Each structure stands twice: as structure tokens, then as C-alpha cells.
Coordinates of C-alpha atoms in Angstrom, one line a residue:
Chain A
X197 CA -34.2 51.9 -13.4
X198 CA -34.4 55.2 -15.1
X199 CA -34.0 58.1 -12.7
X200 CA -37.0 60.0 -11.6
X201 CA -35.9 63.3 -12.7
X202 CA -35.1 62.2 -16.4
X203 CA -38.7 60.7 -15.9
X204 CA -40.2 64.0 -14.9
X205 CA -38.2 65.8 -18.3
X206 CA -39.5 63.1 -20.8
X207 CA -42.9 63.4 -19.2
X208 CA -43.6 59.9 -17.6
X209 CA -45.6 59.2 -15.2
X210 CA -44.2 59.6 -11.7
X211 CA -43.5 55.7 -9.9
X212 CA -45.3 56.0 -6.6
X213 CA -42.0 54.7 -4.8
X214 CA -40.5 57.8 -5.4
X215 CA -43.2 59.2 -4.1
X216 CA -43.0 57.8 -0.6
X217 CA -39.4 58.4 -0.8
X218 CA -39.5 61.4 -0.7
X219 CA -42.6 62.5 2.2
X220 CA -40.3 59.7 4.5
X221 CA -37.1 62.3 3.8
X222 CA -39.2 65.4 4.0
X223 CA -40.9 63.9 7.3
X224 CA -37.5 63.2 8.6
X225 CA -36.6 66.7 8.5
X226 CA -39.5 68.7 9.8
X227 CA -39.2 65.6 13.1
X228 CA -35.4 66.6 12.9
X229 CA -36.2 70.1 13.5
X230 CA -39.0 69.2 15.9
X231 CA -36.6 67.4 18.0
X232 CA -34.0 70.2 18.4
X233 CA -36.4 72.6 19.5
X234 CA -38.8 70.3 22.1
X235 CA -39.4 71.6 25.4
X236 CA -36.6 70.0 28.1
X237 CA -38.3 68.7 31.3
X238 CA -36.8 70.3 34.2
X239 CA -39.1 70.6 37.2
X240 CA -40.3 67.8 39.0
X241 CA -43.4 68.9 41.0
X242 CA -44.1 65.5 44.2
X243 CA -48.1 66.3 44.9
X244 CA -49.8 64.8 47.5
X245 CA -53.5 64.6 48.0
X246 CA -53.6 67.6 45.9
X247 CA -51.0 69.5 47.7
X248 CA -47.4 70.4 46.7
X249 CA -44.8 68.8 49.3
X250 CA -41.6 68.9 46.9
X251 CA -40.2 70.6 44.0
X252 CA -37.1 69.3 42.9
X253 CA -34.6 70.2 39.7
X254 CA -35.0 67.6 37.5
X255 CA -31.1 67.6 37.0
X256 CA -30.3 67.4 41.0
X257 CA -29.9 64.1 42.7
X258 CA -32.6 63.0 44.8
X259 CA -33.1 59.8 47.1
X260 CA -36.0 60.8 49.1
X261 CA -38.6 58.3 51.4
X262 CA -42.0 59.4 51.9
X263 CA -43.9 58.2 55.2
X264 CA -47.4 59.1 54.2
X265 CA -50.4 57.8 56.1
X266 CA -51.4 55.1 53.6
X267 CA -47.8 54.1 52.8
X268 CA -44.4 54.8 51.7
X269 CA -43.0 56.0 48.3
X270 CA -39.0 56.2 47.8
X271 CA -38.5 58.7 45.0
X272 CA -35.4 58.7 43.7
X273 CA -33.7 61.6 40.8
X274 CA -31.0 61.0 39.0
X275 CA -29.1 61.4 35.6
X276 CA -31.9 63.5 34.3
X277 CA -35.0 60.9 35.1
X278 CA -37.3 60.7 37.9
X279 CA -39.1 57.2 39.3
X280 CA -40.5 55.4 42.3
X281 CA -38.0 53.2 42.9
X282 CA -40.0 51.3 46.6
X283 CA -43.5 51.8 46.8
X284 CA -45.9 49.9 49.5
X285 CA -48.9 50.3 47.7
X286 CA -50.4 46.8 46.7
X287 CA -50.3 46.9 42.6
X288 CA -47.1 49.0 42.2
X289 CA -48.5 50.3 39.3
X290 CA -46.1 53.4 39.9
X291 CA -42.9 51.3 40.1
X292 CA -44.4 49.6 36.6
X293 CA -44.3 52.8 35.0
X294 CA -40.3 53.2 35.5
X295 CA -38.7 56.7 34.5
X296 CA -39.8 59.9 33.6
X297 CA -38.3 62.8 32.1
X298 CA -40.1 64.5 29.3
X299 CA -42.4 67.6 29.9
X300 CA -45.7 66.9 31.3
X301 CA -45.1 62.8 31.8
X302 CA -46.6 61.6 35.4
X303 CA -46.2 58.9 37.9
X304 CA -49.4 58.7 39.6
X305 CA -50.0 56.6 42.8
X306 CA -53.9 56.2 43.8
X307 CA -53.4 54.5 46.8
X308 CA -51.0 57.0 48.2
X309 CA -52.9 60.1 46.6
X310 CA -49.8 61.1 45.1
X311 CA -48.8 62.4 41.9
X312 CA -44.7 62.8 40.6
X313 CA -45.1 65.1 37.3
X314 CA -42.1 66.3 35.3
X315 CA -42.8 70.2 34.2
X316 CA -41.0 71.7 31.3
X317 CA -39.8 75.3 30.9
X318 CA -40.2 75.9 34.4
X319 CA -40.4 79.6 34.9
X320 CA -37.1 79.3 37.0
X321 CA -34.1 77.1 35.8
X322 CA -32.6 76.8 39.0
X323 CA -32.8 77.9 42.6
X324 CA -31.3 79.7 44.9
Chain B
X117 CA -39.9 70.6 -11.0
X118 CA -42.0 69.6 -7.6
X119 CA -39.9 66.9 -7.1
X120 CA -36.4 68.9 -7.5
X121 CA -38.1 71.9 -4.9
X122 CA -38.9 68.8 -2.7
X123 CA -34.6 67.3 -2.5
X124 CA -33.4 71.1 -2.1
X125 CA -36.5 71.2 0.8
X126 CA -35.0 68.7 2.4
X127 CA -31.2 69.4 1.9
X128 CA -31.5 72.6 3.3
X129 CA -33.6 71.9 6.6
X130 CA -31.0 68.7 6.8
X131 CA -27.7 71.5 6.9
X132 CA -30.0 73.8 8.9
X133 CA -30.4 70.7 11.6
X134 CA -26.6 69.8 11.4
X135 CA -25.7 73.4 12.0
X136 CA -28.0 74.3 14.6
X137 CA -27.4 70.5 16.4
X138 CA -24.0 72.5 16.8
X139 CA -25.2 75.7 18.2
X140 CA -27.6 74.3 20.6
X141 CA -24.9 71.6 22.4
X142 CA -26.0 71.2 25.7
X143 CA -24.7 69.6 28.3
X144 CA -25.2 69.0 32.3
X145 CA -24.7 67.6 35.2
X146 CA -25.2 67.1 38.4
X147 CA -23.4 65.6 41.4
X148 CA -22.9 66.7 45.5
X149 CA -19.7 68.8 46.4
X150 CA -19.0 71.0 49.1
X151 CA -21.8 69.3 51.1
X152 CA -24.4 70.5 48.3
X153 CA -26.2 70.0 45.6
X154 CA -24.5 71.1 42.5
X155 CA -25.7 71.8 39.2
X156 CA -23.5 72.6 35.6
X157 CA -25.5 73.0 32.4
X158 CA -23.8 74.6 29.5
X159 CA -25.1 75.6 25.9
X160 CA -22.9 75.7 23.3
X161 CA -20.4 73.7 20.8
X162 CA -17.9 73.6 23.7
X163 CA -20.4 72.2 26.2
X164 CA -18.9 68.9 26.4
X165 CA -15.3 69.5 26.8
X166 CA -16.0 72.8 28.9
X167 CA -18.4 70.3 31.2
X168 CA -15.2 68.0 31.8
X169 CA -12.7 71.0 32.6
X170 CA -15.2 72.4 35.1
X171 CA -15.9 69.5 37.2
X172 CA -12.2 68.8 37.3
X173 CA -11.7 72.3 38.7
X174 CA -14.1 71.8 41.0
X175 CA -12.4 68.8 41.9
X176 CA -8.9 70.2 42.3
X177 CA -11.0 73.1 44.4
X178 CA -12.5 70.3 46.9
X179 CA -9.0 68.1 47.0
X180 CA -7.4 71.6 48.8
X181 CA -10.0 72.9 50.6
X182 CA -12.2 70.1 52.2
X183 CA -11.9 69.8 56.0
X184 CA -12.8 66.2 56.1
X185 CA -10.2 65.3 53.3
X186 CA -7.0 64.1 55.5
X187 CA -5.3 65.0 52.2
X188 CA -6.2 68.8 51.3
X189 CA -4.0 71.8 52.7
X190 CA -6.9 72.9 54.9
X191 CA -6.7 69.7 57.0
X192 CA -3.0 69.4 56.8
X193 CA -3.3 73.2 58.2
X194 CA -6.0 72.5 60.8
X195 CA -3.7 69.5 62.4
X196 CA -0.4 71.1 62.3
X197 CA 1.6 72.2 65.1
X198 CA 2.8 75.4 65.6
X199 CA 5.1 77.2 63.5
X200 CA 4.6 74.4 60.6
X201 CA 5.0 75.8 57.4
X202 CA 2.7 73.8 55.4
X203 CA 2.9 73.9 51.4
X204 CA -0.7 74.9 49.8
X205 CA -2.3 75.0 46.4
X206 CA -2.9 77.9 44.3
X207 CA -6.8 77.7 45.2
X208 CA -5.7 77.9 48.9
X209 CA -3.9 80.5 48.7
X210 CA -6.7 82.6 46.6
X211 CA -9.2 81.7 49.4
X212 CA -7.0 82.8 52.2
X213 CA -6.5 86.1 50.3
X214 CA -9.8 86.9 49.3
X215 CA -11.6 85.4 52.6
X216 CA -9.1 88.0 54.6
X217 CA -9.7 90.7 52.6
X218 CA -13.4 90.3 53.4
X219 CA -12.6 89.6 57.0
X220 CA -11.2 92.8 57.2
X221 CA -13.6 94.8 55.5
X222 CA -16.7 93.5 57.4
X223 CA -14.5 93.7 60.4
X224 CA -14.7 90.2 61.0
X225 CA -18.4 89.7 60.4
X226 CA -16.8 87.0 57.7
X227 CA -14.6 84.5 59.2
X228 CA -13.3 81.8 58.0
X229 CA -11.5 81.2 61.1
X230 CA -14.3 80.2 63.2
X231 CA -14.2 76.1 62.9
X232 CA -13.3 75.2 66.1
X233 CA -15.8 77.3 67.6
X234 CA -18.6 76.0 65.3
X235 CA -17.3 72.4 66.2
X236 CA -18.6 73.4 69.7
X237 CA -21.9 73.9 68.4
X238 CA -21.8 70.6 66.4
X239 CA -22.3 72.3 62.9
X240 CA -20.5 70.7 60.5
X241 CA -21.9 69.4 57.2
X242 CA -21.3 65.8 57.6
X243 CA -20.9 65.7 61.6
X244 CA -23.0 62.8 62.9
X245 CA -22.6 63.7 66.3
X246 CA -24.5 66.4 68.8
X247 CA -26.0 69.5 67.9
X248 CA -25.9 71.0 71.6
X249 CA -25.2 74.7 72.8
X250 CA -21.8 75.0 74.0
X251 CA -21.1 76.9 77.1
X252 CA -19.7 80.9 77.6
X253 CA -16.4 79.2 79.4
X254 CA -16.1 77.2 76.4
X255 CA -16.7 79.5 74.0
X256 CA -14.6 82.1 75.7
X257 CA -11.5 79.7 75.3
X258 CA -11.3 80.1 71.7
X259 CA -12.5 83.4 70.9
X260 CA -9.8 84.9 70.7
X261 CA -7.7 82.8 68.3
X262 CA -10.5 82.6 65.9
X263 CA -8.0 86.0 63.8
X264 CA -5.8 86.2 60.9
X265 CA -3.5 87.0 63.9
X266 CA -3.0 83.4 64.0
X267 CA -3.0 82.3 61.0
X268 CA -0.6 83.2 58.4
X269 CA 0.2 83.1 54.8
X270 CA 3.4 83.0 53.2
X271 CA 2.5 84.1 49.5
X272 CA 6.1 83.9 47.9
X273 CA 6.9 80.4 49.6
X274 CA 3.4 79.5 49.1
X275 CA 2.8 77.7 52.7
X276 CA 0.3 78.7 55.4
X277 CA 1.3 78.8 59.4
X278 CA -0.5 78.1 62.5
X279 CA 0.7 80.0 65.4
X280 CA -1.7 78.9 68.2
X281 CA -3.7 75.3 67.9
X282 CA -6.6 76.7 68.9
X283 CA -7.7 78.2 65.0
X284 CA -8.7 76.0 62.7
X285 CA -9.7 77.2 59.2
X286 CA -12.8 76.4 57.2
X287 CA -13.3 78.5 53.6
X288 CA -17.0 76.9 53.8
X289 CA -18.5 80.3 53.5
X290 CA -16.8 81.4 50.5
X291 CA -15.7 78.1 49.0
X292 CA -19.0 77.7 46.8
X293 CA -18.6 81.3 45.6
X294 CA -14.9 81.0 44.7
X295 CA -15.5 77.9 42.7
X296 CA -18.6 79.4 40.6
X297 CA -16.3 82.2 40.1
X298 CA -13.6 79.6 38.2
X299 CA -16.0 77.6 36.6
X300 CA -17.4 81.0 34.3
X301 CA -13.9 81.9 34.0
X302 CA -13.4 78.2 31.9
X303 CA -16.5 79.1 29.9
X304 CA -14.8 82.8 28.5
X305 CA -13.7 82.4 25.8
X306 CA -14.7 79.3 24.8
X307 CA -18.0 78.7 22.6
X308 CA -20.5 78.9 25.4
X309 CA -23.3 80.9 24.6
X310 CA -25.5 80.3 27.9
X311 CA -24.5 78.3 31.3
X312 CA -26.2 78.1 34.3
X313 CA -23.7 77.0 37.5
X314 CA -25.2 76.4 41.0
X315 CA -22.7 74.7 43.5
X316 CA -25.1 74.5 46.9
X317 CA -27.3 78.0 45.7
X318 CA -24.6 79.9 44.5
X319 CA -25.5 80.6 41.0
X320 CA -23.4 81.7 38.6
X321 CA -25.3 82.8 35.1
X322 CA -23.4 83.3 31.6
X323 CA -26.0 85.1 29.2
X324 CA -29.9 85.1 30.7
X325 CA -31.7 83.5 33.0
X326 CA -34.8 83.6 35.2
X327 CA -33.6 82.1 38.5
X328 CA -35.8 81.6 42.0
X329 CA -35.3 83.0 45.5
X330 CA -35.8 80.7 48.3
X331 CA -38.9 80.8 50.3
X332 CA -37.2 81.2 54.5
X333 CA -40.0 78.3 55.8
X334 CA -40.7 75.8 53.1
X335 CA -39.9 74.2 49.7
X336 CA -40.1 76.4 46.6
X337 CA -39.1 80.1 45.6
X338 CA -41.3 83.3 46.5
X339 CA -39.6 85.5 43.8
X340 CA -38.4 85.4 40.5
X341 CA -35.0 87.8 38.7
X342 CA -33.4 87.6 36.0
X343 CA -30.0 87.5 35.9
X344 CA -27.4 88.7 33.4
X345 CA -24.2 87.5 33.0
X346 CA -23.7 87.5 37.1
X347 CA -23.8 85.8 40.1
X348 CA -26.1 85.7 42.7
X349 CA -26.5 83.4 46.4
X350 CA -28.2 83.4 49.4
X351 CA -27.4 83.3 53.0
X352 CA -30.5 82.6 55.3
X353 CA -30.9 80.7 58.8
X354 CA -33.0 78.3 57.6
X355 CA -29.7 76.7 55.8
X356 CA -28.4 74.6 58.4
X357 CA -29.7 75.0 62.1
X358 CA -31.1 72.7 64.6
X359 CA -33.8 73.7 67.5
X360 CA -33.8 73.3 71.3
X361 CA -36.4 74.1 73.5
X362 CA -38.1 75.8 70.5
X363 CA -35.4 77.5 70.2
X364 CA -33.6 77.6 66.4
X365 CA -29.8 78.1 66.4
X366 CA -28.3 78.6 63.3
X367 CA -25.2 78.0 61.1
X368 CA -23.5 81.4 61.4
X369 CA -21.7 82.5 64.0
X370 CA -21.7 86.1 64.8
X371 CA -18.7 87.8 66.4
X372 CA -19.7 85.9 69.8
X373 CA -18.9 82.8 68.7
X374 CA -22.8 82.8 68.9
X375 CA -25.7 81.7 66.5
X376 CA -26.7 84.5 64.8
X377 CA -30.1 85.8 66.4
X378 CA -31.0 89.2 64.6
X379 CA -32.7 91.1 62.4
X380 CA -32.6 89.2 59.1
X381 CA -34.1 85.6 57.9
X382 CA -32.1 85.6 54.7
X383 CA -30.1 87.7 52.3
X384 CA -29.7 87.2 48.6
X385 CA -26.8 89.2 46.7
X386 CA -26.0 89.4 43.4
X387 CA -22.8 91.3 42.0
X388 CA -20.2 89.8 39.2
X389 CA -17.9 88.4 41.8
X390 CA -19.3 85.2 43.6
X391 CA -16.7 84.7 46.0
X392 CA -17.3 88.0 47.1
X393 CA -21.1 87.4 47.4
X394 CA -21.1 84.2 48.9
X395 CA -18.4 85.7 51.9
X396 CA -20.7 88.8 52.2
X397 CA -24.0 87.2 52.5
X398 CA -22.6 85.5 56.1
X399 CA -21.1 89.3 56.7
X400 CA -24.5 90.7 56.0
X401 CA -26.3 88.0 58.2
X402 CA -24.0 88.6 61.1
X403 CA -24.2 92.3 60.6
X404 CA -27.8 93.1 59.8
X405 CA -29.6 96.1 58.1
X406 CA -26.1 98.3 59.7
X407 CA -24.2 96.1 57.0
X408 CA -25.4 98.6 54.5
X409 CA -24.0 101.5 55.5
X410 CA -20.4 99.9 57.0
X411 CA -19.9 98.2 53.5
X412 CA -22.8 96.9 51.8
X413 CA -23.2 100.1 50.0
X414 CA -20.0 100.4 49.0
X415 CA -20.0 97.0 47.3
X416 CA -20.9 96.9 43.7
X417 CA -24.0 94.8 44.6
X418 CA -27.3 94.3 44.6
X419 CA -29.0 93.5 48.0
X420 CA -32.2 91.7 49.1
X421 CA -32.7 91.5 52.8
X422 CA -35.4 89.4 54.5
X423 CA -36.8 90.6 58.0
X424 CA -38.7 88.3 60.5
X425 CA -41.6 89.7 58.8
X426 CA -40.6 88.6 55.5
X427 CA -40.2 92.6 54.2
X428 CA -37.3 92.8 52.2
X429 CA -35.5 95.2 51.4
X430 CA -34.1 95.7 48.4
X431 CA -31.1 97.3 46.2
X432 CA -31.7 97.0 42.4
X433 CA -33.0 93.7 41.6
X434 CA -34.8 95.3 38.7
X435 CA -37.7 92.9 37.1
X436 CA -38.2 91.1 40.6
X437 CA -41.6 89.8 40.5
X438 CA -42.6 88.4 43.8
X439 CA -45.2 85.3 43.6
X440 CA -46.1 84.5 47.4
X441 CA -47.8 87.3 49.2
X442 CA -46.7 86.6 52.3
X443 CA -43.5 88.6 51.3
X444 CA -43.5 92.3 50.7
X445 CA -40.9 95.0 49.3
X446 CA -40.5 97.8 51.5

């Protein structure tokens, strides 16, 4: 296979294959870029019925059971990720939806009115 | 032409990634020492290795200092008999220096000799027993040895001496601040660009960063700083404190050998030395508002003092921006 460039110099058509080579290598690049500078989750906000109970770190360890009137939710942080690890509502769809840590994912529990979102640059980066 | 604009494109941004991957090295962690929740995260190319020689400082820090630990020179000192000479680590020895230095110059509103006395009350990070108030007989009876005057270090041998059972020793109250202190010693010098330390809410910052003050009655923070290459920590009675009779008794002891019942809910200091911080902020809760003028101002340090009606009063803290209204500067 003659090279594309020599292609390009003796004035041949272009092969499409080169073509899609090259957008995959240049889309590489602009999502390698992407990647470095994405927005860290760091925040995780524990809402119920609408109210703030909890703000945790993202990065602190957390093994917390809630006693709520419809139920109870064991939250647990670790390692970076947040997730229901014991819920008693009846379709566990929050267990189901297993960890979180990007910016702006949520675990949301309708039975228990509660809501576990992940928030990215926090305006504080830690507490004290 | 298009094509050969297209392979430099993507050369370049390729180097550019490789290069910058380098530059913006991160890595954290987080893990419970010292009875807190701790927190390392370090930007950098060093952030790996600098990660690693941190929490085993931290370590070494926790083998020599932790009460509980039958093995550390604080125990081995606490259980000694009299007149034992017993052999300490370098870290002990730094605490006993700089935790007497700040006993003396709050004039024992910091004191790390105060265990047994807070045993009494049942305060003790990982006690499992009764919170009760102990009585002014009881209290009384160990008062007076809670001094440096029994208590001794020998720097050139490097052992410390008990000369009355009735101290114990317990660097709890600058322990956090010494170690954040050593931790942003590792990371000069080395390629760290940005790290953010908090062992148990004493924060150590290298480069910028906004951080949050404590709200006094719930989750969350009320204020926002940013901090510069510095420390800052808080010292509040909403820390560790138990209620009776609606009642709250808190965590530090004032020179009574009582919980500290005065004019402030909280204090947060920041200055470049977190050991001296962390062993102020109890000096400044024990001491009040009059800490300012017998050392406070003094100090190369900025103040924030909370008030039962959540005024605060404030030295420096430039920027602060204060979020819940329920808290005032004065």
C-alpha cells in the first residue's frame, strides 16, 4: 500500500481509511485533553425530603445508618465512591445503582424521599 | 498538506497530554488517625511517593504518641513508676517541647497534662464507658499534679520522667497540629505544586485553597477563606461533649479541671505553624476574649472567635465571606 502522503504529492485520490484514521487519532486527543481537565466530584450532599441532613467529603470515610420514618438507608464512603450499601425500601433500586463518584451523578431513593448526589468543585475543598 | 497539519495536530496535543498528565499528578487519601478523620491530597509529579512518606510519618507520629497504644512512649510514660526514665522518640520529645512552651505562655490554659483529670469526666476518644461529672473531692486530688512540675524531660538522654503517678500525659491537643506541620515539611522541596492536609480539622494548605468554617450547631460550614500556603484549625465545644440535665459539658478542661463554660462557642486560627494553632485554639477556649491581649495578640495569627451569639470576632481573615446569616462579624 502506497503511503497516503506520497498519495497526496502525486495527486491521488485520498482512501477513505485514511480518512477515519485519522478523526479516531484526532478524537483521541481532544478526549485526552477532556479527561485531564474534567471536574473531580468531591462533595457528597445526603437530601432528605428535600432537606440537607449531611454533607460529607467525598474523600472521607463514611459508614453511616439512616432511621428515617419510612425506612433505613446505610450509606457508606469510601476510596473516593459513594453507595447505599442496605436499604429497606422494597425495589432497592438505589442499592441497584451501585457507586457514585463523578460530578452531578445521584442515588435517588423514592420510597425514602432521599436523594445522595455527588457535587463537583465544591466551593470548599475541605472543612474545618 | 491537510493531512500533514492533521498528524502534527495530533502529535502535539498527544506531548501536550503526556506533559501536563505529569503536572497535574494527584493523589489522596483518606483514612482515621488520631480519633479523626483525615484527609491528604497532593498535586504534583511527586504526589505518589510524597503520599506514601506522609502517611508513614503520620504513622511513626501515632506509634509514639497514642495513649491507647500499649507500645508508644506516651503509654509507657503514663504507666511508669516514679523516677522511671523512659526512652522516647524524636516526635515525643518535639511535643513535650513545644506543648510546654505553650503551657507556659498561656499560663497553663494548654495542658497537655490534664489526662487523668479528663478520665474523670469520661472524655476520651475511644472510651466506651460513662460520661458523668466527677466530683470537687475528686477533682481536687489531681489538680495539682496536672504541671510540667511533674513531668520531666531529659533532652540529651532523650527519656521522659514521672515524678508523681498522679500525671498522665496526653499531646491530643496539639498532636493533629504537629503532624500537619511534618506532613508540609515532606512536601518542600519536592515537586508539589498544591496539597491540601486535614488530620481531624487541622488543615494544612500548600499553594491556594478555599476551605470551610464549621457551623457551632449542625452539619456544614457558615464561612468560607482562602488560605495561602498556611494552616488553619478549630477548637469549638461542640467537638466532643456530652449533656446532662440539659446541661452540655465539653471536651476542654479549663484550669479547674472543669468543662469549659464561657464566653466562646468556637475559635478558628490560622498562622504558618499548626502545632502552634492547634495548642492555642484549646488556650483560647479556656481563656476567652482576655486570650487576646495575654498572648493572642502577640502571636503571629489570625483569630476568629465565636460568641454564644454566634458574633465573631475577627483578626485578619481577609476575603471571609460569611454564607449563614445567623452569624455576624463584629
Amino acid at each position: 500500500m502506497r503511503i497516503p502522503i506520497e498519495n497526496i504529492k502525486s495527486g491521488k485520490p485520498f482512501f477513505i481509511f485514511d480518512i477515519i484514521v485519522y478523526v479516531f487519532v484526532l478524537a483521541l486527543a481532544v478526549t485526552a485533553i477532556i479527561l485531564i481537565f474534567k471536574p473531580q466530584g468531591s462533595y457528597v450532599k445526603v437530601t432528605v425530603s428535600g432537606e440537607v441532613v449531611d454533607e460529607f467529603d467525598l474523600f472521607q470515610t463514611v459508614d453511616k445508618t439512616y432511621e428515617l420514618k419510612t425506612g433505613k438507608m446505610r450509606l457508606i464512603i469510601s476510596d473516593g465512591k459513594v453507595w447505599i450499601e442496605e436499604s429497606t425500601c422494597p425495589e432497592h433500586i438505589c442499592k441497584h445503582i451501585g457507586k457514585i463518584s463523578k460530578a452531578g451523578e445521584k442515588i435517588i431513593c423514592i420510597p425514602n424521599s432521599m436523594i445522595i448526589e455527588v457535587t463537583g468543585e465544591s466551593e470548599v475543598e475541605t472543612i474545618t | 498538506m491537510f493531512k500533514k497539519i492533521l498528524i502534527v495536530f495530533a502529535l502535539i496535543t498527544f506531548t501536550l497530554c503526556a506533559v501536563s498528565c505529569g503536572n497535574n499528578n494527584f493523589a489522596e487519601t483518606s483514612f482515621v488517625m488520631f480519633s479523626s478523620d483525615c484527609l491528604l491530597r497532593f498535586y504534583g509529579a511527586d504526589a505518589k511517593d510524597v503520599l506514601r512518606d506522609a502517611e508513614s510519618v503520620i504513622n511513626a507520629i501515632d506509634e509514639q504518641i497514642n495513649v491507647f497504644n500499649e507500645h508508644s512512649d506516651v503509654y509507657k510514660i503514663n504507666h511508669a513508676d516514679v523516677g522511671a526514665a523512659i526512652p522516647v522518640g524524636e516526635h515525643t520529645v518535639n511535643l513535650f517541647k513545644q506543648s510546654k512552651e505553650i503551657y507556659e505562655l498561656t499560663d497553663k490554659a494548654f495542658n497537655p497534662c490534664m489526662r487523668k483529670l479528663s478520665d474523670l469526666w469520661g472524655f476520651s476518644a475511644e472510651f466506651s464507658g460513662e460520661h458523668r461529672v466527677p466530683t470537687e473531692e475528686e477533682i481536687n486530688a489531681l489538680l495539682p499534679y496536672a504541671s510540667f512540675d511533674y513531668i520531666v524531660l531529659d533532652e540529651v538522654n532523650k527519656t521522659v520522667t514521672r515524678l508523681d503517678t498522679r500525671v498522665e500525659l496526653d499531646f491530643g491537643g496539639i498532636a493533629k497540629g504537629y503532624a500537619c506541620d511534618k506532613t508540609a515539611e515532606i512536601c518542600h522541596g519536592r515537586n508539589i505544586n498544591k496539597a491540601i492536609i486535614n488530620l481531624g480539622g487541622n488543615i494544612y494548605v500548600i499553594g491556594s485553597a478555599n476551605i470551610g468554617i464549621s457551623k457551632v450547631d449542625s452539619k456544614g460550614y457558615f464561612a468560607t477563606v482562602t488560605v495561602t500556603d498556611m494552616s488553619i484549625q478549630t477548637s469549638g465545644d461542640y467537638e466532643r461533649y456530652f449533656e446532662i440535665d440539659g446541661r452540655r459539658y465539653c471536651h476542654i478542661l479549663n484550669h479547674n479541671g472543669k468543662s469549659v463554660d464561657g464566653d466562646l462557642r468556637a475559635v478558628t486560627l490560622m498562622g504558618k505553624s499548626s502545632a502552634h494553632a492547634d495548642a492555642l485554639a484549646t488556650a483560647v477556649m479556656v481563656d476567652g476574649v482576655s486570650a487576646i491581649d495575654k498572648y493572642l495578640n502577640n502571636a503571629e495569627i489570625d483569630y476568629l472567635m465565636i460568641d454564644n451569639d454566634l458574633t465573631c470576632t475577627v483578626r485578619g481573615f481577609s476575603g471571609i465571606k460569611i454564607k449563614d446569616g445567623a452569624y455576624k462579624l463584629s
